[in-house]
Amino acid sequence: MLDVSQVTKSYSGADGPVIVLRGVSFSLGAGETLALTGESGSGKSTLLHLIGGLDQADGGQITIEGRDITHLGDAERAALRRDEVGLIFQQFNLIPSLDVAANIAFQARLAGRYDKESARDLSNKLGLTEQLSKYPEQLSGGQQQRVAIARTLAARPKLVLADEPTGNLDEDTAAQVLDEMLALVNDTGAALITVTHSPQIAAKMGRVLRLSHGQLA
Amino acid sequence: MTGAVAQALWSHWRRSPLQLFTLLAGLILATALWSGVQAVNSEARASYDAAAATLGEGQFDQITPRQGSEIAQDSYIALRRAGWQVAPVIEGRWNGFRLIGLDPLTAPASLSSVQPEEGFDFADYLREGPLSVNAESASRFAELTDRPLRIVADLAPDTVIADIGVAQALLRAEGMLTRLIVSPSQPLNLPELDEIAPELQLDPAAASADVGRLTDSFHLNLTAFGFLSFAVGIFIVHGAIGLAFEQRRAMIRTLRATGVPLARLTLMMAAELLLFALLGGAIGVLCGYGIAALLLPDVAATLEGLYGAQVAGTLQFRASWWLSGFAICIGGTALASSGALWRLSRVSVIETGRAQAWRALSGKTSVVQGAVAAILLLAALIFANFGHGLIAGFSLLGCLLLGAALLLPLMLSAVLGLAQRVSRSALLQWFWADTRQQLPGLSLALMALLLAMAANVGVSTMVSSFRLTFIGFLDQRLFSELYVRADDAEQAQALQDFLSPRARDVLPIVEEEWEVAGLPTELFGAQIGPSYIENWGFLDASDNPWEETARGEAVLINEQLARRAGLWVGDEVLLSEGVTLRIAGVFGDYGNPIGQSVVSYSLFEQLAPDAMPTNFGIRSDAPEALTRALINDFGLRETQIVDQASIKALSLDIFERTFTVTGALNVLTLAVAGFAILMSLLTLAAMRVPQLAPAWALGLTRAKLGQLELVRALILAALTALFALPLGLALAWVLLAIVNVEAFGWRLPMYLFPADYARLGLFATAAALIAASWPALKLSRLPPADLLKVFSNER
């Protein structure tokens, strides 16, 4: 499903180029779950951004279902994010001016895959039925992350990328949200990559890869 | 996808109605002020065109009497018999209307007012004698007469056209004409005019008053003011768009992360703004119509008073200013949003959606802004020293105002920084630092206030200086107690004989069209005596200007002629072959569009022996008794006598109305700036909570925070007013010393009016206080739970 091969990435810093990824390679099959761990600055989020088409690699190759996404233009990468990949962020990134129902439907509508029944089902499973007419600012952190998860899964992506999805939540809520997310991802048959610092979360994934100084340890 | 993105974009405005209101209000105000001024201009110009079309003013040569104001019908008949293709015209006032009598059979066909429409029956026309008026005047005119009315759409306002016989009857001037229109095609071997009617003269078309050209400067000034008001409105729009884009950064990031292509997003946001511009433009043009309807009567009075131009007192919707309103609204929106759209097109999808523009001025931004301000002010300096013409004058104004506006936040920041450094108490230090932090968010509104106040100071200084100068000028020039006009030379002589034993002095007022230094000039002959010597003042003069002029050795010229011909005191001018005179004085001649020269009466008689005085200024210690004697004993008609007081009153009345327009625009511009401050404070109020919460947590009450918000607005407005004062005075100087000279040919002395400025400063700070009171009240009543949220991670 996903092949990452010898991917490199660097940014220009105040003291010259900062190498973030130094030839990272791994593969992921459909329906598999993977935890990316490592110390701060090890390149976890950058790798996730490259896979999600948010940024472009300097070298190497990333293919999703056999299609090389490394050299896609802005519009093609936007289409990739819209149609094939789902992103879940630590900061939730909901649209503050849309209510919960519209937020959940948003990406599915963009991808042309909005199904009212399945969105309602997702809301039920995530305990959001009572919150549909509320706005993000009226929800707790856990509820906001549930909305973000529902928004991503309602679009039925093949690959879900989650960047510390429970980093802003307390321990109990985090565990609860993670379990719900894993169950739903499992239901849709999508592959999942989660960036996390937490050994407990990593333990719940099918595989764990550890990054250190831009390389797989 | 488009629908989903549109819903997301629109949801922001739905959730932020105040911001939407600010944006639309800015667009509406900017467009309304601009299109209001355009509507007034276009209505005035349409009236000039209608006047020109009515009488062929500026199109045809005309024959007029050398003396007096009437032509005997016999002279017209003699000219026609001699082969001259001329058309008679009689003109006079009738019940407040300008009544013009024309002969439809002989008038040139290109006069729209006499062009017969299809099916026009001359026999009916001559039999019934209908009166032609435009639709607007028809209803008022219908009450005055039983005669049939004919509607002619492009006729000038308050003007009635009738057959010559009908007009003569209405004006009770049978057998009299006022002028003759000369057809462009004349037969060969035509006898000279002097041979047939020596009492008449031929005025070439070019010598006729071109009202459009004369009033161009006035309209240019109005347009400049309209543009300034528009700029203030666009400042509001820029602020609203900038804030909206900043607040939507997180949303934009999410949209892009979820797969909306950047190009589509940029296009949709541009389309969204276009929609707002169209909506704001439409409402703005309608409001502009309202403003124009309010201003037009005063503008019409101004134009009639200053230039004698007739302007319709009511408005019509014209496509030109409708389109110009839309164009400037869309253009202004594009200008105001270009920066935000450009930033959007460059923002990286992996950047966090944090607000940047509303942070404190970064070092780099300050440097760039300061550099642009310095360049603009330098350009203003160059225009002031080396520029020529009106365009350079207005470029100077533009550079000066924009440069000063850009400099304002930096100056305020420096002052606030200084206040912070010298403050001892922690509260004051926090207050100054916090005020400084608000500057980027408030700077656009403060710039708008600066421009509005500077415009107020500048224009009111100009108007008040003009008023003082003009009153002095009236006292100087209208020193005779009475002014009388004789019908002809014979009556003039009899009048002089009658007045000699009864008046203190009888001063002939006689002029002849002349050419001085290659420029058309009015040459006056003055019977120089104590009256002139005591009353006339000079801008510059030799030691004994009157004595030299009285001896026939020197000439006095007005400022217009001096500036246009590059002459000044001590220079010599050729008046006639063998007559070269030294300029002994240059006098102010405010409001006169052309040059004037004054020589002694005896020299004038030599230079223009045919010119006979028919107008006289009379010095008298008992003007009322003398008026009665002139009417009862001499038999002069009442209309031939005008007393000084009524001329002065009329002139001052015209003058007072002249600047009502700029006064109204001043108030509107200041109101717009006050609105900008209110909107900025309200919009910032929500963003202020995280900044104020720590101060609240550390022991400041909400009421205290609210009071400090009020004080902050007061201080910022007062500081802006302080900066606006020198800027406004510089603006006044440019208007008086540069723009006025370029536009009218004379320079006004500049006076200062500290009490007016103090009142304006109080008004501006009061406006800021009122604008700040609502956000301050909201803050003082903010639920503690909202402040607490700042410290939780649930916000």
XYZ file of C-alpha atoms in Angstrom, chain B residues 213-498:
286
model
C -12.778 75.250 -18.307
C -13.307 77.828 -15.582
C -14.894 75.331 -13.236
C -12.431 72.514 -13.914
C -10.331 73.513 -10.917
C -13.330 73.517 -8.631
C -14.289 70.037 -9.795
C -10.709 68.860 -9.510
C -10.704 69.991 -5.869
C -13.972 68.190 -5.245
C -12.619 65.056 -6.909
C -9.477 65.215 -4.783
C -11.589 65.481 -1.643
C -13.789 62.618 -2.822
C -10.696 60.533 -3.411
C -9.345 61.339 0.046
C -12.638 60.241 1.580
C -12.493 57.112 -0.551
C -8.976 56.431 0.716
C -10.202 56.676 4.323
C -12.954 54.145 3.491
C -10.484 51.808 1.811
C -8.331 51.921 4.950
C -11.312 50.411 6.778
C -11.779 47.780 4.073
C -8.089 46.934 4.150
C -8.238 46.501 7.912
C -11.337 44.307 7.752
C -9.979 42.092 4.972
C -6.578 41.803 6.642
C -8.157 40.761 9.924
C -10.537 38.326 8.240
C -7.679 36.653 6.402
C -5.628 36.420 9.568
C -8.508 34.929 11.501
C -9.053 32.414 8.723
C -5.462 31.292 8.501
C -6.219 28.177 10.561
C -9.220 27.428 8.395
C -7.194 27.961 5.239
C -4.574 25.569 6.509
C -7.222 22.965 7.268
C -8.842 23.445 3.886
C -5.524 22.931 2.178
C -4.651 19.963 4.394
C -7.928 18.338 3.476
C -7.176 18.691 -0.205
C -8.427 22.033 -1.529
C -5.966 23.180 -4.207
C -4.347 26.544 -3.513
C -5.368 28.013 -6.878
C -9.018 27.098 -6.298
C -8.925 28.531 -2.782
C -7.333 31.810 -3.912
C -9.824 32.116 -6.766
C -12.772 31.480 -4.482
C -11.591 34.027 -1.932
C -11.092 36.562 -4.722
C -14.597 35.766 -6.013
C -15.954 36.195 -2.496
C -14.380 39.654 -2.313
C -15.683 40.541 -5.762
C -19.157 39.642 -4.580
C -18.759 41.895 -1.541
C -17.401 44.672 -3.759
C -20.401 44.414 -6.067
C -22.809 44.429 -3.136
C -20.990 47.263 -1.327
C -20.613 49.142 -4.596
C -24.319 48.944 -5.397
C -25.374 50.155 -1.949
C -22.546 52.715 -1.965
C -23.641 54.210 -5.271
C -27.193 54.520 -3.939
C -25.911 56.218 -0.766
C -23.682 58.389 -2.966
C -26.811 59.463 -4.782
C -28.248 60.540 -1.424
C -25.079 62.454 -0.504
C -25.038 64.118 -3.921
C -28.690 65.089 -3.584
C -27.839 66.770 -0.270
C -24.721 68.491 -1.602
C -25.943 69.512 -5.036
C -27.964 72.603 -4.070
C -24.894 74.056 -2.338
C -22.596 73.074 -5.187
C -25.047 74.676 -7.627
C -25.027 77.852 -5.519
C -21.222 77.758 -5.398
C -20.834 77.366 -9.135
C -23.382 80.032 -9.910
C -21.802 82.380 -7.376
C -18.203 81.848 -8.422
C -18.537 81.283 -12.132
C -22.115 82.182 -13.078
C -22.597 78.589 -14.192
C -26.158 77.293 -14.067
C -26.415 73.816 -12.570
C -29.572 71.802 -12.127
C -30.591 71.560 -8.488
C -31.801 67.984 -8.807
C -30.026 64.788 -9.728
C -30.443 62.248 -12.446
C -28.966 58.740 -12.359
C -26.163 58.814 -14.887
C -24.428 55.707 -16.180
C -21.009 57.363 -15.952
C -20.906 57.816 -12.177
C -22.788 54.564 -11.616
C -20.041 52.748 -13.513
C -17.282 54.823 -11.936
C -18.678 53.957 -8.471
C -18.561 50.231 -9.233
C -15.140 50.477 -10.842
C -13.568 52.305 -7.919
C -15.221 49.958 -5.410
C -13.884 46.863 -7.174
C -10.521 48.546 -7.713
C -10.369 49.613 -4.074
C -11.263 46.120 -2.870
C -8.597 44.634 -5.130
C -6.072 47.114 -3.759
C -7.107 46.499 -0.152
C -7.022 42.702 -0.533
C -4.041 42.267 -2.838
C -1.603 41.932 0.063
C -3.769 39.393 1.883
C -4.341 37.345 -1.292
C -0.650 37.460 -2.071
C 0.214 36.196 1.408
C -2.415 33.483 1.037
C -0.935 32.331 -2.246
C 2.471 31.995 -0.594
C 1.520 30.466 2.726
C 2.880 26.963 3.178
C 0.412 24.249 4.070
C 2.605 22.965 6.878
C 2.929 26.360 8.539
C 0.852 26.686 11.629
C -2.239 28.798 11.261
C -1.066 31.407 13.712
C -1.938 35.037 13.196
C 1.042 37.119 12.192
C -0.071 40.481 10.932
C -1.637 41.370 14.235
C 1.501 40.837 16.164
C 3.628 43.734 17.253
C 5.413 45.516 14.456
C 8.391 43.385 13.621
C 11.711 45.067 13.068
C 11.663 44.249 9.361
C 8.141 45.619 8.792
C 9.032 48.807 10.627
C 12.113 49.328 8.512
C 10.207 48.771 5.243
C 7.306 50.998 6.324
C 9.685 53.707 7.509
C 11.649 53.535 4.259
C 8.492 53.838 2.118
C 7.306 56.771 4.245
C 10.684 58.473 3.885
C 10.658 57.979 0.093
C 7.139 59.423 -0.168
C 7.988 62.439 1.981
C 11.142 63.001 -0.044
C 9.061 62.846 -3.235
C 6.690 65.412 -1.690
C 9.652 67.678 -1.019
C 10.810 67.327 -4.624
C 7.302 68.074 -5.964
C 7.087 71.135 -3.689
C 10.365 72.565 -4.923
C 10.525 71.497 -8.557
C 6.975 70.518 -9.597
C 4.790 72.599 -11.894
C 1.118 72.358 -12.697
C -1.906 70.968 -10.925
C -0.838 67.346 -11.346
C 2.402 68.075 -9.483
C 0.365 69.885 -6.811
C -1.915 66.946 -6.245
C 0.995 64.483 -6.444
C 2.621 66.503 -3.675
C -0.568 66.228 -1.625
C -0.779 62.466 -2.237
C 2.852 61.793 -1.284
C 2.636 64.021 1.788
C -0.545 62.432 3.131
C 0.390 58.830 2.414
C 3.944 59.285 3.691
C 2.686 60.845 6.917
C 0.068 58.087 7.353
C 2.717 55.367 7.016
C 4.953 57.181 9.454
C 2.227 57.476 12.097
C 2.461 53.965 13.675
C 6.237 54.301 13.934
C 5.964 57.710 15.585
C 3.290 56.464 17.980
C 5.368 53.391 18.761
C 8.365 55.590 19.552
C 6.321 57.870 21.825
C 4.717 54.931 23.640
C 8.108 53.235 24.009
C 9.470 56.410 25.570
C 6.498 56.628 27.941
C 7.085 53.000 28.941
C 10.747 53.695 29.701
C 10.054 56.712 31.900
C 7.158 55.082 33.772
C 7.902 53.908 37.288
C 4.857 51.888 38.313
C 4.337 48.354 37.036
C 0.768 49.130 36.022
C 1.824 52.080 33.895
C 4.648 50.116 32.316
C 2.225 47.335 31.457
C -0.296 49.900 30.157
C 2.197 51.534 27.771
C 3.542 48.178 26.599
C 0.025 46.868 26.085
C -0.967 50.046 24.177
C 2.073 49.610 21.976
C 1.030 46.027 21.332
C -2.351 47.280 20.053
C -0.784 49.593 17.497
C -0.612 47.143 14.578
C -4.296 46.304 15.011
C -5.338 49.922 15.349
C -2.868 51.542 12.995
C -5.142 51.522 9.946
C -7.967 53.170 11.871
C -5.533 55.696 13.342
C -4.145 56.436 9.880
C -7.719 57.051 8.717
C -8.208 59.410 11.667
C -4.935 61.170 10.849
C -5.969 61.723 7.224
C -9.464 62.861 8.160
C -8.152 65.317 10.764
C -5.407 66.626 8.505
C -7.994 67.177 5.766
C -10.149 69.040 8.278
C -7.315 71.242 9.505
C -6.099 71.862 5.958
C -9.432 72.664 4.389
C -10.719 74.723 7.307
C -7.474 76.736 7.345
C -7.857 77.331 3.629
C -11.513 78.335 3.907
C -10.993 80.572 6.924
C -7.934 82.207 5.318
C -9.990 82.718 2.190
C -12.825 84.220 4.257
C -10.555 86.725 6.010
C -8.826 87.687 2.775
C -12.083 87.891 0.868
C -13.777 90.167 3.418
C -10.732 92.447 3.371
C -10.763 92.355 -0.389
C -14.459 93.318 -0.533
C -13.836 96.261 1.816
C -10.941 97.331 -0.363
C -12.634 97.024 -3.737
C -16.210 98.040 -2.908
C -15.398 101.324 -1.283
C -18.032 103.368 -3.148
C -21.308 103.682 -1.305
C -23.375 103.375 -4.515
C -22.899 101.876 -7.959
C -24.985 103.099 -10.897
C -25.298 102.012 -14.518
C -26.363 104.357 -17.309
C -28.172 103.079 -20.398
C -25.935 104.940 -22.863
C -23.280 107.590 -23.157
C -25.810 110.407 -23.237
C -27.423 109.313 -19.971
C -23.943 108.760 -18.523
C -22.986 112.387 -19.191
C -26.259 113.654 -17.739
C -25.742 111.436 -14.723
C -22.275 112.844 -14.095
C -23.628 116.392 -14.329
C -26.435 115.509 -11.909
